[in-house]
Coordinates of C-alpha atoms in Angstrom, one line a residue:
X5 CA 7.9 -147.0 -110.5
X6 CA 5.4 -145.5 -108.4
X7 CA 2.3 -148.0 -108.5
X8 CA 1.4 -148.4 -104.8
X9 CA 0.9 -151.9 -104.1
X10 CA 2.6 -153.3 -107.0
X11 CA 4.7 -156.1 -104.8
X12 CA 1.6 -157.0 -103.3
X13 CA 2.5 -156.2 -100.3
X14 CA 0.7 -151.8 -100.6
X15 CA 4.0 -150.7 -99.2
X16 CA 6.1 -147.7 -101.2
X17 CA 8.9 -145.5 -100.3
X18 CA 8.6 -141.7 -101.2
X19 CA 12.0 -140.4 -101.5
X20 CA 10.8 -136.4 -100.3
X21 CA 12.8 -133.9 -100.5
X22 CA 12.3 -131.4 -97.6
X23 CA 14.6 -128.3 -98.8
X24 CA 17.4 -126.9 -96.6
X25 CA 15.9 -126.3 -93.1
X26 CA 13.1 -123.5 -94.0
X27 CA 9.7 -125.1 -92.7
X28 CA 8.3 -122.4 -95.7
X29 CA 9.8 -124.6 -98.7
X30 CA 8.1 -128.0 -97.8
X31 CA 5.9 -128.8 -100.3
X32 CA 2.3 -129.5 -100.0
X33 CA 2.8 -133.3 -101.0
X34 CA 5.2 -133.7 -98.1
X35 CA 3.3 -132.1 -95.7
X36 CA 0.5 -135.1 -97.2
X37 CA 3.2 -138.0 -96.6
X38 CA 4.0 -137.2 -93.6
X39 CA 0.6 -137.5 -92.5
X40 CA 0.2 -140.5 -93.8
X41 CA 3.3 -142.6 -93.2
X42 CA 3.8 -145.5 -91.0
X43 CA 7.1 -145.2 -90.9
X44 CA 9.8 -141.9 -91.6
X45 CA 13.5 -142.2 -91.8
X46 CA 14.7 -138.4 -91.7
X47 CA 17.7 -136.4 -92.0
X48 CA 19.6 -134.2 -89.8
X49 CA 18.4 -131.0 -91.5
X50 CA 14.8 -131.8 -91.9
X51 CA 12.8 -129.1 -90.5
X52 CA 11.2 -130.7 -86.7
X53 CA 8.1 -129.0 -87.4
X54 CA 7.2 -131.2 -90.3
X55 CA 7.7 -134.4 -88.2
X56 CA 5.2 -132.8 -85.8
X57 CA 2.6 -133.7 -88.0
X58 CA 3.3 -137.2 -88.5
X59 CA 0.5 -139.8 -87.1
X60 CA 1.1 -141.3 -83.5
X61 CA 1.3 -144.5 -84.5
X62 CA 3.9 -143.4 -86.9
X63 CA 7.9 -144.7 -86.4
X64 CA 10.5 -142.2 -86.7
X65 CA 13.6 -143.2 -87.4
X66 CA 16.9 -140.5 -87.3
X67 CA 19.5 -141.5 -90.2
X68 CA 21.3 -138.5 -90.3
X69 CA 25.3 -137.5 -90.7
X70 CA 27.1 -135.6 -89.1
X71 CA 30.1 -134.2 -91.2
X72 CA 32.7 -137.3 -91.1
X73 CA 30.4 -139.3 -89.0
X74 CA 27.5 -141.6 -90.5
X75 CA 24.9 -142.5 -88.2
X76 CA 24.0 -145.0 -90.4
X77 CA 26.0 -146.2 -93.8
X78 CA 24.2 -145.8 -96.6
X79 CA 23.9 -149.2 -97.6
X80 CA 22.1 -150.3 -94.4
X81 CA 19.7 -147.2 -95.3
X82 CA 18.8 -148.6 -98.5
X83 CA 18.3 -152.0 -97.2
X84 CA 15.9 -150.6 -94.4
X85 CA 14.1 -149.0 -97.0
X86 CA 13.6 -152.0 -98.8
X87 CA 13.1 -154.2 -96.1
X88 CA 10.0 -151.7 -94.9
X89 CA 8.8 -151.3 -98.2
X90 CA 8.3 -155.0 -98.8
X91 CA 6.6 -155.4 -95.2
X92 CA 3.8 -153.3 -96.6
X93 CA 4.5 -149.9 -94.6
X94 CA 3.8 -146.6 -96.0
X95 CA 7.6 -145.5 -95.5
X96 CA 8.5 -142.1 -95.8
X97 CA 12.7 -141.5 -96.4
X98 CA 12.7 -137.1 -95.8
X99 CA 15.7 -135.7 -97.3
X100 CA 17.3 -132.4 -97.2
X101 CA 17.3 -130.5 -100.0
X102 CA 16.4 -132.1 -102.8
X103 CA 16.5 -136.0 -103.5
X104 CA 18.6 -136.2 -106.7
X105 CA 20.7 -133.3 -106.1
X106 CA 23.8 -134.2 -104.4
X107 CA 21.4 -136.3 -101.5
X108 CA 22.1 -140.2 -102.9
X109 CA 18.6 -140.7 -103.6
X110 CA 19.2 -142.0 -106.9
X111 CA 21.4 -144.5 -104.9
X112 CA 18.0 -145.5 -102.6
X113 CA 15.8 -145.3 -105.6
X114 CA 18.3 -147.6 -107.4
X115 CA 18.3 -150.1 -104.8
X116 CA 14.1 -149.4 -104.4
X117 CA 13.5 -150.2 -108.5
X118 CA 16.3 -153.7 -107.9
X119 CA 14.2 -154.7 -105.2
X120 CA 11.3 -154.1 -107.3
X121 CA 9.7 -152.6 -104.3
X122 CA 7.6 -149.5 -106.1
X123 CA 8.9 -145.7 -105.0
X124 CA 7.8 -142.2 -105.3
X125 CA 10.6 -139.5 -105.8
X126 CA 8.8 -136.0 -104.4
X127 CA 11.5 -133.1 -105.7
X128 CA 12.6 -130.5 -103.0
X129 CA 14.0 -126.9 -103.0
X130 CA 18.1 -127.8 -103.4
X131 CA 20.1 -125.6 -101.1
X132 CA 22.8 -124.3 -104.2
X133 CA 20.0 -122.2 -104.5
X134 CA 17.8 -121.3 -101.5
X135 CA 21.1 -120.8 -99.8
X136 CA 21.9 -118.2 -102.3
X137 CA 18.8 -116.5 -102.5
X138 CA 18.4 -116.0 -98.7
X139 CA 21.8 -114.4 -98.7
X140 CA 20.5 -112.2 -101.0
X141 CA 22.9 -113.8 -104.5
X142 CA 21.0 -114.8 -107.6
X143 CA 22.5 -117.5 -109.2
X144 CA 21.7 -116.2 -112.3
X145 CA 21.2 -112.6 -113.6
X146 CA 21.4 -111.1 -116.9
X147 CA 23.3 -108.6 -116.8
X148 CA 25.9 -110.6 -114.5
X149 CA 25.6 -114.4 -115.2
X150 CA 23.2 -116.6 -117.6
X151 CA 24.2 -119.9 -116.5
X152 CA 25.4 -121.5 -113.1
X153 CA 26.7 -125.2 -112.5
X154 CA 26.4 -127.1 -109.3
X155 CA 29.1 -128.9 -108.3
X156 CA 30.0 -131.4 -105.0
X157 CA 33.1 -130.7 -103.4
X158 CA 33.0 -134.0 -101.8
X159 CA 33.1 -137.1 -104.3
X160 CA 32.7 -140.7 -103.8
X161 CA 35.8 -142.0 -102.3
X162 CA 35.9 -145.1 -104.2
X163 CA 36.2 -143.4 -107.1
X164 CA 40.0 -143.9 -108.4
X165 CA 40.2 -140.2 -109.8
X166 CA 37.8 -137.1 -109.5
X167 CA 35.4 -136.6 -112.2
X168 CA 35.5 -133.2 -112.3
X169 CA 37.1 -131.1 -115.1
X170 CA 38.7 -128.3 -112.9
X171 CA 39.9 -126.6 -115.9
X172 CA 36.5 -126.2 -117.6
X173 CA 35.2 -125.2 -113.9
X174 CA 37.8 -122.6 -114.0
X175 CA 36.4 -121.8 -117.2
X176 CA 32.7 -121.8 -117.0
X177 CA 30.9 -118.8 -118.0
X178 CA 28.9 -118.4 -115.2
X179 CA 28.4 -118.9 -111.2
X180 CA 29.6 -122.0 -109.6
X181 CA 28.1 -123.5 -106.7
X182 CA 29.7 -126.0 -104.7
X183 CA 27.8 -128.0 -102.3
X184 CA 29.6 -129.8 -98.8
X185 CA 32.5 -127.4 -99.5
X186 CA 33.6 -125.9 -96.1
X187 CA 36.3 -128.5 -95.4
X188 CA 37.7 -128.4 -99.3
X189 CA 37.2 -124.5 -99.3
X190 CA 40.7 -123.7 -99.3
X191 CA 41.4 -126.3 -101.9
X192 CA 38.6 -125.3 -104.1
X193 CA 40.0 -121.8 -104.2
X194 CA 43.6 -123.0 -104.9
X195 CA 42.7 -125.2 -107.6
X196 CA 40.6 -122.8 -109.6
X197 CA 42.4 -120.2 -109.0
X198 CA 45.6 -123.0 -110.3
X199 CA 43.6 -123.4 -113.5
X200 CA 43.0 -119.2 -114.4
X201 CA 40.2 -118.5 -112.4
X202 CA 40.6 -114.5 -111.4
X203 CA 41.5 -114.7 -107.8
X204 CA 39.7 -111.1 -107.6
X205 CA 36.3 -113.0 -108.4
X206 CA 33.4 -112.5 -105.9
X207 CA 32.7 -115.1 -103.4
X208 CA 30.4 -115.8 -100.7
X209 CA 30.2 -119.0 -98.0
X210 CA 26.2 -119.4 -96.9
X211 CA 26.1 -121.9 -93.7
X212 CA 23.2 -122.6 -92.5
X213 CA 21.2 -121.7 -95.2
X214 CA 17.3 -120.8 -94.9
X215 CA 17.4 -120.9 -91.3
X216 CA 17.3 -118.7 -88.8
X217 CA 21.2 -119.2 -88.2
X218 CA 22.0 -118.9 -91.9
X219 CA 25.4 -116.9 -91.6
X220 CA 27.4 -115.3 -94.8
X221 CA 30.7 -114.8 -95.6
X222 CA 32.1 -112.8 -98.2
X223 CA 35.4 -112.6 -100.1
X224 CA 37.0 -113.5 -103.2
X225 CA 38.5 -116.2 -104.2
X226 CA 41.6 -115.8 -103.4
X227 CA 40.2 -114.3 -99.6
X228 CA 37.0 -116.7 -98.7
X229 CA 39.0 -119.4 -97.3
X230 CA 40.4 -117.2 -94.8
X231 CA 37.6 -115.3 -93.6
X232 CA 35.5 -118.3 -93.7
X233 CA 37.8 -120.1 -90.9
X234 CA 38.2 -116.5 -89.2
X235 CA 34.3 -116.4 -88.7
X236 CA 34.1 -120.5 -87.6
X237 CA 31.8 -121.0 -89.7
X238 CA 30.4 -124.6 -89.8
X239 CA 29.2 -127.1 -92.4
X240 CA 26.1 -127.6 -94.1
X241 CA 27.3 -124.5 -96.2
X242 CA 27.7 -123.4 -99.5
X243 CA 30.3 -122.2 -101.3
X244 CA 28.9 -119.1 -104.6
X245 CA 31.8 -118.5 -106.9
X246 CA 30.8 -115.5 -109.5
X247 CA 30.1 -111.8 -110.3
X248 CA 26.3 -112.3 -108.7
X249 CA 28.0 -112.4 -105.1
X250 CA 28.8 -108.3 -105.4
X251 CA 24.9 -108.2 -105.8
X252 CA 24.6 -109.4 -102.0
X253 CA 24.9 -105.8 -100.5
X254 CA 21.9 -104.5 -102.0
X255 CA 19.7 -107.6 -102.2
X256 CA 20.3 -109.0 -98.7
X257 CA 16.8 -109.7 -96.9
X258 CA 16.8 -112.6 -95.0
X259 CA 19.8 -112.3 -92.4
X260 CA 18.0 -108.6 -91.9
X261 CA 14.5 -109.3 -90.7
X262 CA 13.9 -108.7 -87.0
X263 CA 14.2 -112.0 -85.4
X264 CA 16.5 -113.6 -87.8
X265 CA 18.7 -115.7 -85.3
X266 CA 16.4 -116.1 -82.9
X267 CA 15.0 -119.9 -81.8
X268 CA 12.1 -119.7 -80.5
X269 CA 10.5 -122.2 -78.7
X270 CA 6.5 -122.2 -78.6
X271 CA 4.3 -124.3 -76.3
X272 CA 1.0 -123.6 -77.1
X273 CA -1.3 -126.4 -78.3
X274 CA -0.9 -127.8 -81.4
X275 CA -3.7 -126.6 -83.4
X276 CA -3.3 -123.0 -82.2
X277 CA 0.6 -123.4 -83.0
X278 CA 0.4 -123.1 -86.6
X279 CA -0.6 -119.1 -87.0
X280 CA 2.0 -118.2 -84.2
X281 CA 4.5 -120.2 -86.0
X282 CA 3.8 -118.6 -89.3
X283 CA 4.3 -115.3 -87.9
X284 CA 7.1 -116.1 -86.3
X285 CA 9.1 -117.5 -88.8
X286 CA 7.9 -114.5 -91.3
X287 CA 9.9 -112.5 -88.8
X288 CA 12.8 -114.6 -89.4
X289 CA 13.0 -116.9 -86.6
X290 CA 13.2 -120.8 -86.2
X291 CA 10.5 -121.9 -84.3
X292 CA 10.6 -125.4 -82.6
X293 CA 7.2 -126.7 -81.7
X294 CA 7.1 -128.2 -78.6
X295 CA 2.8 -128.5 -77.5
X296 CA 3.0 -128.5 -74.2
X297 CA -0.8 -129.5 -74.0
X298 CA -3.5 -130.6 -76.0
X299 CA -7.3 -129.6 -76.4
X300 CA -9.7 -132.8 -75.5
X301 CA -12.9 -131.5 -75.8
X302 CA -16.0 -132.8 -74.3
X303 CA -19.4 -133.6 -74.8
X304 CA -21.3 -131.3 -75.6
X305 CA -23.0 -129.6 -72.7
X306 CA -26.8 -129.9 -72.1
X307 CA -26.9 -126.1 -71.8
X308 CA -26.6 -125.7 -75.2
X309 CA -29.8 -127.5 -75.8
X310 CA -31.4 -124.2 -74.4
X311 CA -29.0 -121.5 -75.1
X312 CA -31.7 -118.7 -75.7
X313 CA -32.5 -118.4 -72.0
X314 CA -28.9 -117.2 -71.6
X315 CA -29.0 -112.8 -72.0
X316 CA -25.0 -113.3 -72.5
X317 CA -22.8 -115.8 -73.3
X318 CA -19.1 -115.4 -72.3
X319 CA -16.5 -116.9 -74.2
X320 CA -12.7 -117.1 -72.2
X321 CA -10.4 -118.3 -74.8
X322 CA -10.6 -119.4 -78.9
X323 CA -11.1 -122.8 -78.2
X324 CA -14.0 -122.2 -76.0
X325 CA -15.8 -119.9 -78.9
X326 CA -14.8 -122.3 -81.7
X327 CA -16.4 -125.3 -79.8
X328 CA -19.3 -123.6 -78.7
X329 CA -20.4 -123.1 -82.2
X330 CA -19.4 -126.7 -83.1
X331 CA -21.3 -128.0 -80.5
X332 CA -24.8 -125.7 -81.7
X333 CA -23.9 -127.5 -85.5
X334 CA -23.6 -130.8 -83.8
X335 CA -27.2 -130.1 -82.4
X336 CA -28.2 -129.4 -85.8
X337 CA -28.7 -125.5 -84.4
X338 CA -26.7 -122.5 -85.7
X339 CA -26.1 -119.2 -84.8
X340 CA -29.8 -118.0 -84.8
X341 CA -30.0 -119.6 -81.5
X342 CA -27.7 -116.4 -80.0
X343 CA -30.1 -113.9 -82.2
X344 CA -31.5 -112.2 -78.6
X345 CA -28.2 -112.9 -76.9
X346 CA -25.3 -110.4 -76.2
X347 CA -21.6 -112.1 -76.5
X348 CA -18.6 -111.2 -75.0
X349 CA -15.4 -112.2 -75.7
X350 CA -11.9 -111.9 -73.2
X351 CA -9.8 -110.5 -75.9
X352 CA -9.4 -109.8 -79.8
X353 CA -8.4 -113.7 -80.7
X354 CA -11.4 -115.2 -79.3
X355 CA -13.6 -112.5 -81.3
X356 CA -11.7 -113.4 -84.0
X357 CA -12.5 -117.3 -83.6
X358 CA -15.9 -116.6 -83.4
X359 CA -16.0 -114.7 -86.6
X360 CA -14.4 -117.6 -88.4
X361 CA -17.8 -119.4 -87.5
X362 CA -20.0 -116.6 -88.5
X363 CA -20.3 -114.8 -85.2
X364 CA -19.7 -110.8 -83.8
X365 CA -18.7 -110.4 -80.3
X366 CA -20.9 -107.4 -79.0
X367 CA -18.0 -106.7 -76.0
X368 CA -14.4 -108.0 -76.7
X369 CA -12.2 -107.4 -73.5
X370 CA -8.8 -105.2 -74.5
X371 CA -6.6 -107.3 -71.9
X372 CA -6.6 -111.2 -72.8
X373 CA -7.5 -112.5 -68.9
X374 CA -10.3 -112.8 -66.9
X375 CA -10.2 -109.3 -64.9
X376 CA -9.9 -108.0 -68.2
X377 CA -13.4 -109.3 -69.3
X378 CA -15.1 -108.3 -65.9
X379 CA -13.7 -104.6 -66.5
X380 CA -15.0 -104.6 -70.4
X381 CA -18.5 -105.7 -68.1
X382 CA -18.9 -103.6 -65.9
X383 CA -21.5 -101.3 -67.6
X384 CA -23.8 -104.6 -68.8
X385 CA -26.2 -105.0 -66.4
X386 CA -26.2 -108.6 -65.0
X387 CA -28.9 -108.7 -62.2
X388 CA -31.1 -111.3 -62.4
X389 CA -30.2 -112.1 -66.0
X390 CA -28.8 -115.7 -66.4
X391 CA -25.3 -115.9 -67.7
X392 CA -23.3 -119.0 -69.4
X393 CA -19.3 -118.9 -69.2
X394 CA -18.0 -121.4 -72.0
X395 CA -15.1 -122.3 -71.6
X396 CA -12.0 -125.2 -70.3
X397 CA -13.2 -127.3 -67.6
X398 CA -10.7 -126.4 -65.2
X399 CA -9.7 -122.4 -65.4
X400 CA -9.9 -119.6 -62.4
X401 CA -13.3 -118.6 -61.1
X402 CA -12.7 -115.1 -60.8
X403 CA -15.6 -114.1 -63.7
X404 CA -17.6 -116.7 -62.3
X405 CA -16.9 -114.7 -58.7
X406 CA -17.5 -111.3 -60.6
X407 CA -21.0 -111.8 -61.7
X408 CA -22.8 -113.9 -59.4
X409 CA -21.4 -110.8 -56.8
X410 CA -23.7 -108.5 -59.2
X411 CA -26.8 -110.8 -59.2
X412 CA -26.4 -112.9 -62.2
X413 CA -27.1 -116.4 -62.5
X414 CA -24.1 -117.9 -63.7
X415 CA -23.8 -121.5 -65.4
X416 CA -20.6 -122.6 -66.4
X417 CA -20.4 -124.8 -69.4
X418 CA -17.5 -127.2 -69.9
X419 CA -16.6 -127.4 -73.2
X420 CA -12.9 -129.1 -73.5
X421 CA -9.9 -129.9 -71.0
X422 CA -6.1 -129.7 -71.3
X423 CA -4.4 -132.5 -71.2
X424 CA -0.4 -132.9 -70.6
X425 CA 1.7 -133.6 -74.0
X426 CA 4.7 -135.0 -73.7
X427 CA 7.5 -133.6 -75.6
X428 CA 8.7 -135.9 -78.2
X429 CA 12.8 -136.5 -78.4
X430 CA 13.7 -134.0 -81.3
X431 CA 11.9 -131.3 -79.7
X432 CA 14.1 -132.4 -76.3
X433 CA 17.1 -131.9 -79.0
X434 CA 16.0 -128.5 -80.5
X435 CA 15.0 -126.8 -76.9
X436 CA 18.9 -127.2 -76.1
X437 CA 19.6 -124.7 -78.9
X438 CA 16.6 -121.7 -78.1
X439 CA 16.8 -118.2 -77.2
X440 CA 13.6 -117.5 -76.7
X441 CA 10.6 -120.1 -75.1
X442 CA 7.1 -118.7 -75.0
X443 CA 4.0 -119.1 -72.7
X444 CA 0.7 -118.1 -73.4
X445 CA -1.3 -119.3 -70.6
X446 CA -0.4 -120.6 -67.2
X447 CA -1.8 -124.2 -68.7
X448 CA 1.3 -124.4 -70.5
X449 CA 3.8 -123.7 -67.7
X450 CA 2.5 -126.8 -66.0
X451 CA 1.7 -128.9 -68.6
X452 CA 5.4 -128.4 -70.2
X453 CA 6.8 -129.0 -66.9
X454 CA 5.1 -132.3 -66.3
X455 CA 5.9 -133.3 -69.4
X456 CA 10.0 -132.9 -69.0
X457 CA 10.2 -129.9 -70.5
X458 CA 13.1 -127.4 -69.0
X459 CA 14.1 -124.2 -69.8
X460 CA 17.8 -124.3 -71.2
X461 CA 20.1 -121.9 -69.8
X462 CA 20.5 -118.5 -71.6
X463 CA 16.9 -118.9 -73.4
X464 CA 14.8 -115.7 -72.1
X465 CA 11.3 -116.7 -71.6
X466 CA 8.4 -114.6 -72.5
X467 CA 4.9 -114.3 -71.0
X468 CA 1.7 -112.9 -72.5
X469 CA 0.7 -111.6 -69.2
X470 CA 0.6 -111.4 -65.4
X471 CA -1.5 -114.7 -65.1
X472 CA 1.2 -116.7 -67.1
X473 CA 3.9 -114.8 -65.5
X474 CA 2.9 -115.6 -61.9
X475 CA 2.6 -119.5 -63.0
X476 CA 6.1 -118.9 -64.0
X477 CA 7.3 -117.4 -61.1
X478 CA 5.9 -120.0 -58.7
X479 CA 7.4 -122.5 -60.7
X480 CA 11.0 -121.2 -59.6
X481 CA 11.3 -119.6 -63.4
X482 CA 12.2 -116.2 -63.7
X483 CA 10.3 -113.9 -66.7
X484 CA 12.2 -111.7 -69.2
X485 CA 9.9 -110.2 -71.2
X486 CA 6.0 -109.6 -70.4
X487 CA 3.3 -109.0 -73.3
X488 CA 2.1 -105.3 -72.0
X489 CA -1.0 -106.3 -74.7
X490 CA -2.1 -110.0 -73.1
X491 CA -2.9 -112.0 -76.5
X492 CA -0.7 -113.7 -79.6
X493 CA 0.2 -110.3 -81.1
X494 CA 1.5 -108.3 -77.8
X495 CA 3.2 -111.5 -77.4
X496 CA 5.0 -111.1 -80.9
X497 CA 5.2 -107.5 -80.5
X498 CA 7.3 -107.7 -76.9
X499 CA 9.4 -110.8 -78.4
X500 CA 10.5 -108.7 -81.5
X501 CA 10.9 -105.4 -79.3
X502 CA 13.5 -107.4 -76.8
X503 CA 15.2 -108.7 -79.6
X504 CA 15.9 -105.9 -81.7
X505 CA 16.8 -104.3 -78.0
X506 CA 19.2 -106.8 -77.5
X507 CA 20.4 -106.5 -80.9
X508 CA 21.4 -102.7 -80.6
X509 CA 23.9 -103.0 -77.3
X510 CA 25.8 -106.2 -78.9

């Protein structure tokens, strides 16, 4: 049943899967939900990131367990469902994992389809075998497995006997997964082992899985239980039964890349977010998004009307050089109006803006702050030449200073403002749990300040330079590690340097 609008009412329920905590393994049409929804009821292990992008009109609801504790009984979850659903909301019920794999969707779509309220199911990547495949274990491999069964550990407690046939598990040709199995683990190996499964056969427990706190356990059957309460390992896990396990020494990859267990908080505004977060999570780490501002930008400036008089144009950050081009196209000018004029550019990300709008920076400052631009400078003659800065209405005058002390006439064109963003509740939550919080300009130390932000004790924080750092400072917060380079990758590069650092004397 998926006709939108079919009660009358346009309100459907997607039932979205959102994979086992990897941000990477949403799918494109829950990203598009999300966006969309009036309302989203969300699990405990939906990625935080992905309700960063809802509306801000939108309701989120939290309707996650906790092992042994329901938030919220199932029941009362499908009957919220159905009661949004008929009210005409977009609703949006994000899952970990995959719906119909061991998540009771069928059980919400069931009561969805009674209610005859019309329902979307959106598939997900199930954990029996992300999990797996992050630990570096195949579920299946020809030469060691060619089939693999899923299996709960945990079944409905209603039920007067267990539907599973332990001695065909025993018996199965193949890998066994078992999901929720951490609690059961030592029963699980008994009974197997109880109905002739080799007690020498390969095991592995995978908590956490996907994420950057994904541990793994090894053993064998008759072993794992042990180990795994030896290492306190806690649920959601899963438990890999079968020969591919012995493949994990050679095909680890995940739990090996350089910031793997690392939570990393980033403040930066949310539209330059995104390619720090990519990066970051490539390198293994959870990232929790927590904008500390946002970009508001302005009407256009009049001096853009005339930008030819301008000999050079000075651009301080990528905002400034993506608006400045937006603002030409608004005029319905392009970059032949800067054909005589020279641009220069604080650092390689704002030259890098501009030539996603068609433009070359003719200087590009090395070091990503003002001083850095009036070094990179010094050899352009400025006397009597008039000079526009574009950039953020409030930011330091110290190129404004620079250049008007050499004879330029200097007009400063406001092109945006930062504005405070309040950190919303989950991203309270996550910054309990972070090891590393980052800064990139000293905008961001306020601006996360006012909003409630606070820096959780034993999370280093990292600056991408001396202008960020003394912001910092005065703010009673003491720096860890300092970007030598003063831009998004010198940031990276002096994160991933103190963790591996920090990594070699534990």
């Amino acid at each position: 049943m998926t006709s939108e609008g079919a009660n009358g009412t346009g309100g459907v329920v997607y039932l979205v899967g959102c994979g086992p905590g990897d941000r990477g393994l949403v799918t494109e049409r829950a990203v598009e939900l999300v966006a969309s929804a009036d309302a989203i009821l969300y699990d405990r292990l939906v990625p935080r990131s992905l309700l960063a992008l809802a509306p801000p009109q939108c309701e989120l609801v939290y309707v996650g367990k906790l092992p042994g504790r329901p938030t919220l009984p199932q029941e009362e979850i499908n009957a919220e469902l159905v009661a949004r659903g008929r009210a005409g909301q977009r609703v949006v019920r994000l899952k970990g994992g995959d719906p119909f794999v061991f998540g009771r969707g069928g059980e919400e779509a069931e009561a969805l389809a009674a209610a005859g309220v019309p329902f979307e199911v959106v598939p997900g990547v199930t954990a029996g075998i992300a999990a797996p495949a992050y630990a570096g274990i195949p579920v299946t491999h020809r030469a060691e497995a060619s089939a693999v069964a899923f299996v709960t550990a945990h079944e409905d407690p209603r039920k007067g006997e267990s539907a599973l046939d332990w001695r065909a598990l025993a018996r199965f040709p193949g890998t066994l997964v078992f999901y929720m199995g951490v609690s059961r683990l030592a029963a699980v190996s008994e009974r197997l082992r109880a109905e002739g499964r080799s007690p020498d056969e390969p095991c592995a427990v995978v908590a956490d899985g996907t994420r950057a706190t994904q541990r793994t356990v090894t053993g064998t059957l008759a072993t794992i239980a042990e180990r795994v309460v030896a290492a306190g390992l806690q649920p959601p896990a899963v438990l890999v039964v079968g020969a591919v396990c012995a493949l994990r020494d050679r095909l680890a990859w995940a739990e090996r890349r350089p910031l793997h267990g690392a939570v990393v908080v980033v403040t930066r505004a949310r539209p330059q977010q995104s390619a720090l977060a990519r990066r970051l999570r490539a390198l293994g780490a959870e990232v929790v998004e927590a904008p500390a501002i946002r970009i508001r930008p302005l009407p256009t400036p009049p001096e853009l009307a005339t930008i030819e008089r301008f000999g050079l144009v000075c651009l301080t950050s990528p905002n400034g050089a993506r608006l400045l081009v937006d603002g030409l196209l608004a005029q319905g000018r392009d970059a032949r109006a800067l054909a005589r004029t020279q641009i220069a550019a604080i650092g390689p990300g704002t030259a890098a803006a501009l030539a996603e709008r068609g433009l070359r920076a003719d200087i590009v400052a090395e070091r990503f702050v003002a001083e850095g631009l009036v070094e990179a400078l010094s050899d352009v003659e400025v006397a009597d030449r008039d000079v526009l800065i574009a950039r953020a209405a409030e930011a330091r005058d110290t190129l404004v200073e620079a250049l008007a002390a050499r004879g330029a006439r200097v007009t400063v064109a406001p092109l945006y403002e930062t504005v405070h963003e309040p950190l919303p509740d989950y991203a309270r939550d996550d910054l309990e749990r972070a090891t590393y919080i980052t800064f990139t300009a000293s905008s961001t130390v306020r601006s996360f300040l006012a909003g409630g932000g606070t820096v959780p004790q034993g999370a280093r924080v990292v600056s991408i330079g001396p202008i960020t750092t003394a912001a910092l400072r005065e703010a009673g917060i003491a720096v860890d590690v300092e970007a030598s380079r003063h831009d998004i990758d010198g940031l990276v590069e002096a994160l991933v340097a103190d963790a591996r650092a920090r990594r070699a004397v534990a």
